[in-house]
XYZ file of C-alpha atoms in Angstrom:
650
model
C -5.525 -21.898 1.631
C -8.405 -21.903 3.681
C -10.794 -19.085 4.590
C -14.529 -18.580 4.906
C -17.500 -19.193 2.295
C -18.902 -16.303 1.083
C -21.457 -17.200 -2.314
C -20.949 -13.970 -3.803
C -17.273 -13.994 -4.090
C -16.667 -17.309 -4.895
C -19.249 -17.137 -8.152
C -16.591 -14.318 -9.565
C -13.236 -15.397 -8.363
C -12.855 -19.353 -7.821
C -13.118 -21.940 -9.792
C -14.527 -25.127 -8.659
C -12.514 -28.035 -9.019
C -11.645 -31.793 -7.182
C -9.086 -31.766 -4.813
C -5.534 -33.254 -6.444
C -4.740 -35.347 -3.328
C -6.539 -38.246 -1.887
C -6.089 -37.382 1.831
C -7.595 -33.811 0.959
C -10.834 -35.562 -0.813
C -11.069 -38.020 2.131
C -10.875 -35.156 4.664
C -13.510 -33.037 3.088
C -15.826 -35.953 2.597
C -15.550 -36.864 6.781
C -16.747 -33.077 7.426
C -19.483 -32.925 4.901
C -20.717 -35.905 6.466
C -21.342 -34.506 9.571
C -23.274 -31.617 7.872
C -20.417 -28.962 7.162
C -20.367 -27.299 3.962
C -17.221 -27.134 2.004
C -15.855 -25.868 -1.625
C -12.668 -26.737 -3.111
C -11.016 -24.988 -6.139
C -8.871 -22.380 -7.768
C -8.938 -18.671 -6.359
C -8.514 -16.734 -9.859
C -5.778 -14.822 -8.958
C -2.128 -14.671 -10.242
C -0.745 -17.908 -9.759
C -4.440 -19.642 -9.295
C -3.487 -21.212 -5.703
C -5.664 -23.897 -4.226
C -8.160 -23.100 -2.028
C -10.478 -24.361 0.802
C -13.884 -22.973 1.988
C -15.969 -23.466 4.646
C -19.628 -22.693 4.897
C -19.475 -21.830 8.730
C -23.286 -21.219 8.463
C -23.959 -24.947 7.760
C -22.108 -25.699 11.279
C -23.436 -22.966 13.174
C -25.387 -25.591 15.243
C -22.573 -26.469 16.845
C -21.531 -23.258 18.305
C -22.590 -23.417 21.772
C -20.672 -26.980 22.510
C -17.214 -25.350 20.519
C -17.628 -22.340 22.710
C -17.391 -24.857 25.580
C -14.601 -26.821 24.267
C -12.817 -23.056 23.423
C -13.097 -22.643 27.006
C -11.877 -25.581 28.319
C -8.664 -24.869 25.597
C -8.070 -21.534 26.939
C -10.478 -20.071 29.360
C -11.903 -17.386 26.990
C -15.491 -16.996 26.779
C -17.077 -15.306 23.816
C -20.387 -13.215 24.247
C -23.177 -14.349 22.376
C -23.603 -11.010 20.773
C -20.338 -10.523 18.678
C -21.188 -12.057 15.846
C -17.509 -11.500 14.246
C -15.629 -13.310 17.592
C -18.300 -16.200 16.994
C -17.590 -16.329 13.268
C -13.991 -16.911 14.065
C -14.731 -19.248 16.928
C -16.654 -21.680 13.911
C -14.229 -20.985 11.138
C -11.320 -21.844 13.833
C -12.949 -25.061 14.890
C -13.762 -26.417 11.092
C -9.619 -25.666 10.631
C -8.854 -27.343 13.425
C -11.150 -30.563 12.816
C -10.523 -30.492 9.182
C -6.409 -30.655 10.295
C -7.119 -33.528 12.718
C -8.845 -35.645 9.918
C -6.171 -34.532 7.105
C -3.121 -35.076 9.242
C -4.437 -38.585 9.929
C -5.800 -39.681 6.742
C -2.303 -38.042 5.192
C -0.596 -40.254 6.962
C -2.350 -42.788 6.170
C -2.614 -42.571 2.239
C 1.201 -41.839 2.151
C 2.314 -44.345 4.254
C 0.521 -47.027 1.938
C 1.412 -45.276 -1.435
C 4.736 -44.643 -1.600
C 6.404 -42.567 0.573
C 7.730 -44.554 3.962
C 8.180 -41.283 6.481
C 5.174 -39.444 7.767
C 4.415 -36.246 5.913
C 4.651 -33.022 7.795
C 2.253 -30.395 8.117
C 2.616 -26.624 8.439
C -0.495 -24.271 9.369
C 0.180 -20.670 8.764
C -2.594 -18.439 11.036
C -2.769 -15.110 10.000
C -4.499 -12.619 12.804
C -6.667 -13.073 15.569
C -9.653 -14.061 13.300
C -8.026 -17.369 12.460
C -6.200 -17.534 15.299
C -9.159 -20.008 17.272
C -7.865 -22.669 14.923
C -4.245 -22.530 16.023
C -5.387 -22.842 19.654
C -7.521 -25.699 18.940
C -5.090 -27.900 17.380
C -2.369 -27.339 20.161
C -5.168 -27.978 22.433
C -5.936 -31.058 20.720
C -2.197 -32.240 20.361
C -2.285 -32.514 16.549
C 0.677 -33.340 14.691
C 1.167 -29.840 13.024
C 3.403 -27.096 13.341
C 2.249 -23.774 13.592
C 2.616 -20.020 13.239
C 1.155 -17.213 14.097
C 1.538 -13.829 12.491
C -0.093 -10.625 13.372
C -0.147 -7.701 10.786
C -1.467 -4.988 13.857
C -1.979 -5.644 17.084
C -5.802 -5.553 17.843
C -5.277 -3.383 20.794
C -2.755 -1.455 19.055
C -5.702 -0.398 16.274
C -7.857 0.720 18.855
C -5.236 2.537 20.676
C -4.125 4.751 18.239
C -7.380 5.527 16.909
C -8.492 7.015 20.332
C -5.163 9.620 19.449
C -3.015 8.419 22.470
C 0.975 8.956 22.892
C 1.009 5.193 21.574
C 4.700 4.596 21.106
C 6.443 6.193 23.741
C 3.971 5.086 26.041
C 4.355 1.329 25.065
C 5.627 0.329 28.700
C 3.055 2.093 30.465
C -0.811 0.867 29.569
C -2.829 -1.600 32.081
C -3.573 -3.624 28.610
C -6.434 -5.763 30.435
C -7.952 -2.433 31.235
C -7.376 -0.937 28.191
C -8.919 -3.607 26.407
C -11.863 -4.162 28.503
C -12.946 -0.911 28.588
C -13.228 -1.323 24.742
C -15.160 -3.956 25.370
C -12.759 -6.242 23.008
C -11.330 -8.088 26.166
C -12.552 -11.901 24.683
C -11.151 -10.851 21.161
C -7.593 -9.636 22.520
C -7.379 -12.729 24.794
C -7.573 -15.054 21.607
C -5.069 -12.812 19.788
C -2.529 -13.001 22.866
C -3.464 -17.167 23.320
C -2.660 -17.651 19.309
C 0.766 -15.905 19.962
C 1.910 -17.743 22.886
C -0.140 -20.901 21.757
C 1.881 -21.111 18.267
C 4.827 -22.858 17.588
C 6.715 -19.689 16.020
C 5.343 -16.026 16.123
C 6.182 -13.512 13.430
C 5.145 -9.962 13.134
C 5.216 -8.009 9.576
C 7.664 -5.323 11.193
C 10.495 -4.358 13.930
C 7.920 -1.619 14.978
C 5.242 -4.398 15.206
C 7.180 -6.543 16.964
C 8.200 -3.965 19.745
C 4.211 -3.218 20.035
C 3.555 -6.827 20.154
C 6.045 -7.131 22.797
C 4.158 -4.958 25.302
C 0.481 -5.784 23.921
C 0.635 -9.284 23.435
C 3.641 -10.122 25.972
C 5.414 -12.418 23.556
C 8.369 -11.447 21.431
C 8.062 -11.952 18.016
C 10.573 -15.489 16.663
C 10.886 -14.012 13.235
C 9.618 -10.784 11.535
C 8.415 -11.752 8.292
C 8.488 -8.204 6.069
C 6.044 -7.987 3.317
C 6.830 -8.268 -0.193
C 5.370 -7.154 -3.417
C 5.095 -9.142 -6.630
C 7.769 -7.267 -8.542
C 6.550 -8.543 -12.330
C 3.248 -7.556 -11.588
C 4.688 -4.072 -11.725
C 7.574 -3.908 -13.744
C 7.976 -1.530 -16.751
C 11.654 -1.643 -17.370
C 12.947 1.218 -18.834
C 9.083 2.399 -19.528
C 8.546 3.495 -16.173
C 9.555 6.923 -17.063
C 6.728 6.845 -20.421
C 4.262 5.671 -18.093
C 4.850 8.117 -16.033
C 4.512 11.105 -18.527
C 1.397 9.538 -20.381
C -0.726 9.328 -17.061
C 0.344 12.684 -15.876
C -1.131 14.085 -18.985
C -4.456 12.188 -18.266
C -4.053 13.401 -14.536
C -3.715 17.144 -16.329
C -6.706 16.729 -18.321
C -8.947 15.973 -15.038
C -7.359 19.444 -13.686
C -8.022 21.423 -16.529
C -11.671 20.780 -15.955
C -11.811 20.489 -12.432
C -9.979 24.115 -12.273
C -11.547 25.628 -15.389
C -12.087 29.591 -15.259
C -9.400 30.046 -12.446
C -6.508 28.038 -14.572
C -4.324 30.222 -13.802
C -0.744 28.175 -13.183
C 1.630 26.388 -15.803
C 0.370 22.732 -15.831
C 4.152 22.037 -17.035
C 5.223 23.403 -13.536
C 2.550 22.054 -11.326
C 3.530 18.868 -9.386
C 0.898 15.910 -8.422
C 1.091 14.464 -4.337
C -1.577 12.273 -2.875
C -2.272 10.013 -0.039
C -4.502 7.269 -0.658
C -6.060 4.374 1.980
C -8.375 3.610 4.799
C -9.969 7.040 5.717
C -8.327 6.908 9.430
C -7.596 10.616 9.753
C -4.863 10.225 12.477
C -3.706 7.231 11.974
C -2.896 7.529 8.237
C -1.406 10.766 9.113
C -3.953 13.025 7.054
C -3.737 15.288 10.189
C 0.065 16.000 9.930
C -0.416 16.408 6.332
C -2.796 18.876 5.958
C -1.307 21.002 8.003
C 2.076 20.820 6.434
C 0.461 21.625 2.946
C -1.007 25.105 5.075
C 2.969 25.370 5.591
C 3.707 24.397 2.247
C 1.452 26.956 0.916
C 2.958 29.946 2.855
C 6.805 29.113 1.711
C 5.669 28.894 -2.119
C 3.797 32.175 -2.159
C 6.694 34.167 -0.025
C 9.202 32.691 -2.230
C 7.049 33.490 -5.097
C 7.602 30.102 -6.862
C 5.723 29.300 -10.122
C 5.589 25.874 -8.704
C 1.803 24.615 -8.461
C 0.993 21.268 -6.142
C -1.955 19.640 -6.830
C -2.944 17.364 -3.869
C -5.074 14.319 -4.071
C -6.810 12.881 -1.164
C -7.720 9.340 -2.515
C -9.789 7.994 0.962
C -13.471 6.313 0.812
C -16.336 8.242 2.551
C -19.617 8.166 2.818
C -21.254 10.080 0.132
C -24.625 10.128 -2.101
C -23.210 11.160 -5.682
C -21.092 13.426 -7.969
C -20.650 16.672 -7.159
C -22.541 18.778 -9.685
C -19.529 21.208 -10.068
C -17.074 18.825 -10.425
C -19.239 17.325 -13.337
C -19.871 20.069 -15.182
C -16.116 21.220 -15.000
C -15.138 17.920 -16.934
C -18.356 18.932 -19.167
C -16.678 22.655 -19.614
C -13.714 21.115 -20.730
C -14.790 18.762 -23.333
C -16.652 21.387 -24.947
C -13.730 23.876 -25.366
C -12.373 20.518 -26.555
C -14.202 19.957 -29.185
C -14.973 23.558 -29.698
C -11.376 23.953 -30.558
C -10.565 20.920 -32.722
C -14.075 22.553 -35.053
C -12.043 25.537 -35.610
C -8.630 23.973 -36.147
C -10.554 21.814 -38.964
C -11.697 24.962 -40.502
C -8.508 26.826 -40.630
C -6.406 23.942 -41.530
C -8.543 23.507 -44.649
C -8.398 27.132 -45.327
C -4.818 27.088 -44.757
C -4.343 24.020 -46.876
C -6.348 25.566 -50.091
C -4.444 29.245 -49.630
C -0.953 27.080 -50.223
C -2.340 24.833 -52.669
C -2.694 28.317 -54.663
C 0.730 29.151 -54.046
C -0.440 32.014 -51.617
C 0.304 33.240 -48.150
C -2.912 33.926 -46.221
C -4.086 36.847 -44.341
C -4.097 35.371 -40.769
C -6.211 38.258 -39.731
C -9.429 36.758 -42.377
C -8.747 33.465 -42.375
C -10.892 33.200 -38.993
C -14.541 34.467 -40.096
C -16.830 36.541 -37.790
C -18.649 32.944 -36.804
C -15.457 31.606 -36.040
C -14.959 34.484 -33.668
C -18.205 34.289 -31.986
C -18.128 30.512 -31.311
C -14.193 31.017 -29.829
C -16.030 33.685 -27.534
C -18.759 31.916 -26.227
C -16.562 29.243 -25.578
C -14.619 31.497 -23.479
C -17.771 33.102 -21.699
C -18.390 29.552 -20.628
C -15.494 29.315 -18.691
C -16.785 32.055 -16.425
C -17.445 30.784 -12.847
C -18.729 33.016 -9.835
C -17.029 30.049 -7.499
C -13.742 28.340 -6.695
C -13.201 25.296 -7.626
C -14.805 22.618 -5.301
C -12.468 20.778 -2.486
C -14.191 17.544 -2.937
C -15.400 15.713 -5.988
C -18.694 14.286 -4.196
C -21.612 15.190 -2.366
C -20.722 14.337 1.345
C -23.190 12.646 3.227
C -21.092 13.598 6.739
C -20.367 17.366 5.345
C -20.442 19.743 8.498
C -18.558 16.704 10.525
C -15.811 15.463 8.036
C -12.377 15.668 9.723
C -10.868 16.261 6.436
C -13.040 18.979 5.032
C -13.403 20.934 8.617
C -9.582 20.626 8.584
C -9.407 22.274 5.132
C -11.725 25.093 6.382
C -9.496 25.839 9.344
C -6.352 26.341 7.541
C -8.193 28.219 4.356
C -6.848 26.144 1.527
C -10.296 26.773 -0.728
C -8.438 26.530 -4.024
C -8.329 30.349 -4.390
C -6.115 31.855 -7.246
C -3.521 32.813 -5.038
C -3.173 29.566 -3.331
C -0.204 27.333 -4.691
C -1.270 24.423 -3.461
C -4.739 22.880 -4.308
C -6.558 20.774 -2.556
C -9.042 17.706 -3.978
C -10.569 14.915 -2.178
C -11.561 12.257 -4.062
C -13.996 10.143 -1.160
C -14.020 6.945 -3.544
C -11.790 4.599 -4.799
C -10.098 4.863 -8.499
C -11.861 3.211 -11.400
C -11.262 3.199 -14.883
C -14.675 3.612 -15.512
C -15.375 6.772 -13.725
C -16.446 9.796 -15.473
C -14.392 11.968 -13.487
C -10.812 10.401 -13.230
C -11.087 7.605 -15.332
C -7.933 5.805 -14.139
C -7.178 2.695 -12.487
C -4.946 3.041 -8.940
C -1.799 2.144 -10.241
C -2.375 4.287 -13.682
C -3.056 7.140 -11.271
C 0.041 6.267 -8.998
C 2.728 6.753 -12.386
C 1.157 9.942 -13.233
C 2.046 11.775 -9.889
C 5.026 12.981 -8.574
C 5.347 12.226 -4.730
C 3.214 10.042 -2.571
C 2.606 11.169 0.840
C 1.860 8.985 3.943
C 2.647 9.819 7.485
C 1.595 7.716 9.125
C 1.102 7.442 12.634
C 0.270 3.670 13.064
C 1.396 1.784 9.615
C 2.343 -1.794 10.803
C 3.956 -2.273 7.262
C 2.902 0.298 4.339
C 1.833 -0.938 1.263
C 1.047 1.849 -0.188
C 4.765 3.374 -0.357
C 6.287 0.204 -1.235
C 3.708 0.420 -4.402
C 5.247 3.643 -5.134
C 8.720 2.458 -4.825
C 8.751 -0.255 -7.539
C 6.683 2.096 -9.792
C 9.240 4.597 -9.544
C 7.339 6.770 -7.891
C 9.378 9.017 -4.705
C 7.510 8.840 -1.048
C 6.979 9.851 2.232
C 6.574 7.549 5.248
C 7.538 7.595 8.920
C 9.594 5.923 11.298
C 6.160 4.517 12.666
C 5.858 2.577 9.685
C 6.932 -0.931 8.757
C 8.102 0.259 5.792
C 9.804 3.094 6.888
C 11.925 0.980 9.717
C 12.661 -1.602 6.625
C 14.039 1.457 4.742
C 15.993 2.843 7.050
C 17.541 -0.551 7.922
C 18.712 -1.572 4.930
C 19.067 1.959 2.708
C 21.834 3.947 3.531
C 20.484 7.392 2.355
C 16.767 6.719 1.865
C 15.986 10.425 0.626
C 18.521 10.253 -2.320
C 16.624 7.092 -3.193
C 13.425 9.304 -3.215
C 12.254 7.440 -0.078
C 11.605 10.817 2.480
C 11.070 9.339 6.505
C 9.719 11.504 8.994
C 10.505 10.916 12.495
C 7.031 10.692 14.475
C 8.366 8.632 17.493
C 10.392 10.965 19.443
C 9.417 14.523 18.216
C 6.078 16.419 18.765
C 3.498 16.789 16.251
C 4.332 19.909 15.525
C 8.519 19.324 15.285
C 7.211 16.234 12.646
C 5.268 18.562 11.025
C 7.895 20.869 9.937
C 9.927 18.772 8.945
C 7.573 16.991 6.701
C 7.113 20.452 5.444
C 10.688 20.482 4.705
C 10.939 17.689 2.530
C 7.768 18.868 0.429
C 9.290 22.223 -0.141
C 12.838 20.429 -1.061
C 10.677 18.641 -3.220
C 9.325 21.298 -5.238
C 12.558 23.143 -5.870
C 13.853 20.026 -7.565
C 14.210 20.660 -11.202
C 12.682 18.203 -13.701
C 16.239 16.499 -14.701
C 16.607 16.292 -10.534
C 12.969 14.380 -10.170
C 13.751 12.111 -13.286
C 17.122 10.814 -11.932
C 15.472 10.398 -8.391
C 12.673 8.474 -9.995
C 15.419 6.154 -11.904
C 16.906 5.476 -8.380
C 13.825 5.180 -6.707
C 12.880 2.144 -9.139
C 16.239 0.502 -8.418
C 14.990 -0.181 -4.811
C 12.291 -2.406 -6.290
C 14.498 -5.795 -5.617
C 14.867 -4.827 -2.507
C 10.712 -5.472 -2.049
C 10.886 -8.833 -4.106
C 9.178 -11.469 -2.674
C 11.949 -13.879 -4.246
C 14.108 -11.904 -1.388
C 11.813 -11.241 1.246
C 10.234 -14.733 1.096
C 13.053 -16.249 2.761
C 11.999 -14.986 5.847
C 8.910 -16.708 5.411
C 10.483 -20.132 4.924
C 13.305 -19.815 7.868
C 9.686 -19.211 10.079
C 8.765 -22.631 8.692
C 11.459 -24.334 9.046
C 12.137 -23.247 12.396
C 8.338 -24.126 13.498
C 9.309 -27.964 12.088
C 12.428 -27.658 14.452
C 10.049 -27.166 17.324
C 7.123 -29.590 16.444
C 9.501 -32.287 15.484
C 12.754 -31.807 17.338
C 13.614 -35.662 16.856
C 13.317 -34.978 13.108
C 14.408 -31.534 12.568
C 17.532 -29.320 13.331
C 18.287 -25.891 12.229
C 21.244 -25.265 10.813
C 23.984 -22.870 11.675
C 23.275 -19.389 11.086
C 20.074 -20.133 10.068
C 18.485 -16.711 10.018
C 18.410 -14.626 6.771
C 21.653 -12.818 6.749
C 20.677 -9.162 6.167
C 21.516 -7.759 9.161
C 23.615 -4.829 8.812
C 23.235 -4.859 5.110
C 23.116 -0.946 3.857
C 21.722 0.025 0.320
C 24.556 2.137 -0.734
C 24.242 6.164 -1.441
C 24.148 6.449 -4.738
C 27.165 7.640 -6.118
C 26.193 10.543 -8.314
C 24.867 12.535 -5.098
C 27.582 15.217 -4.119
C 28.873 14.183 -0.639
C 27.792 17.550 0.841
C 25.860 20.284 -0.288
C 26.993 22.905 -2.645
C 26.506 26.086 -0.858
C 29.072 28.141 -2.588
C 28.671 30.537 -5.806
C 30.773 29.183 -8.609
C 33.805 30.577 -9.196
C 33.668 30.895 -13.231
C 30.863 31.894 -15.196
C 27.889 29.720 -16.214
C 28.651 27.857 -18.930
C 24.835 28.093 -20.075
C 21.244 29.634 -19.194
C 19.366 26.573 -19.770
C 17.594 25.458 -16.273
C 18.035 21.751 -16.834
C 21.751 22.107 -17.182
C 22.260 24.559 -14.218
C 19.902 22.632 -11.645
C 21.728 19.837 -11.860
C 25.497 19.019 -12.762
C 25.882 15.578 -11.252
C 28.180 13.176 -13.400
C 25.734 10.601 -13.286
C 25.601 7.429 -15.482
C 22.505 5.668 -14.737
C 23.466 2.341 -16.523
C 26.704 1.983 -14.735
C 24.726 2.986 -11.143
C 21.780 0.578 -11.775
C 24.033 -2.376 -12.304
C 26.062 -1.280 -9.244
C 22.967 -1.847 -6.901
C 21.582 -4.874 -8.804
C 25.266 -6.541 -7.959
C 24.876 -5.520 -4.045
C 21.230 -6.889 -4.106
C 22.126 -9.952 -5.617
C 25.275 -10.262 -3.022
C 23.133 -9.931 0.108
C 20.227 -11.260 -0.324
C 20.411 -13.988 -3.549
C 23.385 -15.188 -2.824
C 23.474 -15.439 1.166
C 22.967 -18.548 3.133
C 19.447 -19.802 2.898
C 17.669 -20.931 6.267
C 16.877 -24.477 5.988
C 16.204 -27.317 8.563
C 18.028 -30.332 8.700
C 16.271 -33.309 8.394
C 17.604 -35.763 10.797
C 18.782 -39.222 9.775
C 17.133 -38.838 6.597
C 19.015 -36.509 4.578
C 18.140 -33.109 3.744
C 14.574 -31.304 4.337
C 13.300 -29.766 1.201
C 10.763 -27.251 1.498
């Protein structure tokens, strides 16, 4: 892996070591002899991959010369005041220079060492910031197969941030004009040139492929969906227990945050959340808040005993914790200590009475001091103000879009509200004095993740929810949502709620989201447990073990296009997943039952009455695992054939 060198990051995340191949060492020496500093080591993350880091500052004296060469290559000029584009050019030039040295030295060393055939190099470039290296590699005609992947088009991000009807007007935009007005024309040209120069162009989802076809005027050769390392999140049968454990810790925070207004039953309280970058419209926070207002109305009208606490985990500028929020946690801890003290005294007196063979008079077992302590504790919970909406002091409180929308819809955490809102404008950390949970722990403790994004090329947040067994809401404008629609016959049954945001107005999408949220609130505890089991079973669909074959196919295709005399694709080479549908759970009734039961109920137990499914978890899980294996694991693998030299192995 190759990237820019940042000293602070390298100190804590990279273990410097010697390159394992002589060609790597020689290529690095060739650049360093010209004054370009490079570092080689292992990145201290799972898998410990090798990394090659370029100190772009040490090569900055070449910038003007490399700008001229870049102009010759693609007629794209880079303004002197665009530091990010200048850094991208420096990094790209160093990358192409290194590939040139390595491709020559690699051939030399391996030809004289043990191999009789030249090695074949594949370079995979991600996003426009790395694209300059691809363009220069092709301009210099290096013997390197190239792949360019865009995870989101640059212009697409800008247009969606401007709140335009992006997807329904894709074929109507004057691309050059839009890029020019936003002063990103040179960046856009770098991205577009990278897509056209690459041997293989890929995007991370079908929806981004459609976008790239209009924005970059290039159809994706391969769709490479983003996967997850399922082993990292795997908890086997423990994920239900982890949900219960971390839910109780979230409940502790809620007890402190809503002290004095805790008139709702925490056992009937659901925790929803949205998390990610603070992109108010792109991440769907706008329609989520509007849906929460409508959900609050429905729950109040139908006199529901369910309460919904919604967390917005979106970093924003703050100057400190909110004093009222800190006080709430202090009051909660004080009440816990008081209750523990009284319990110890009560238990000791009860124990002594039982030793004497007496049943104590419970009216006398607590003395006046105990009653005084408890009354003081009760008075300490009184508050004149409503529980705060935000946990921090916001720097731009008056202009913050989430807070302004909360003011407009009136969700102020009053006693009559069945929907409570908490804005946590900071990423979660286990060292926080307010909510001491890491993000993964917090997600496991919630009931539903809501991500109604308008612009989301893939969507790791709902994918992470899925592999942890937490249902989520996504949209058909996110790569994840489109992927699930394509490969799951009934996503809702598996806890994946997909909002239609492409062919509906914002109000219609908002109504649909409200209906999803309200139906989720009507589920019994047993129904939610069953749904979490189904959700977690979809994790195999998102595993890199299966989705990695799309990347393998892209690499083999690049080799065939770069070295057509040496490689050819096998018949039916693309990964065979088209048309596959993850089956509908057999335990789901074929149609909703709306008729009244014709015989008396057998039990008044809520859990039995609310869910009469004939449900065998193990049998259904095994059936789903077999479907995944038969589709991905046993299907044909995309491989390139090496002409005249046997089979090509990756």
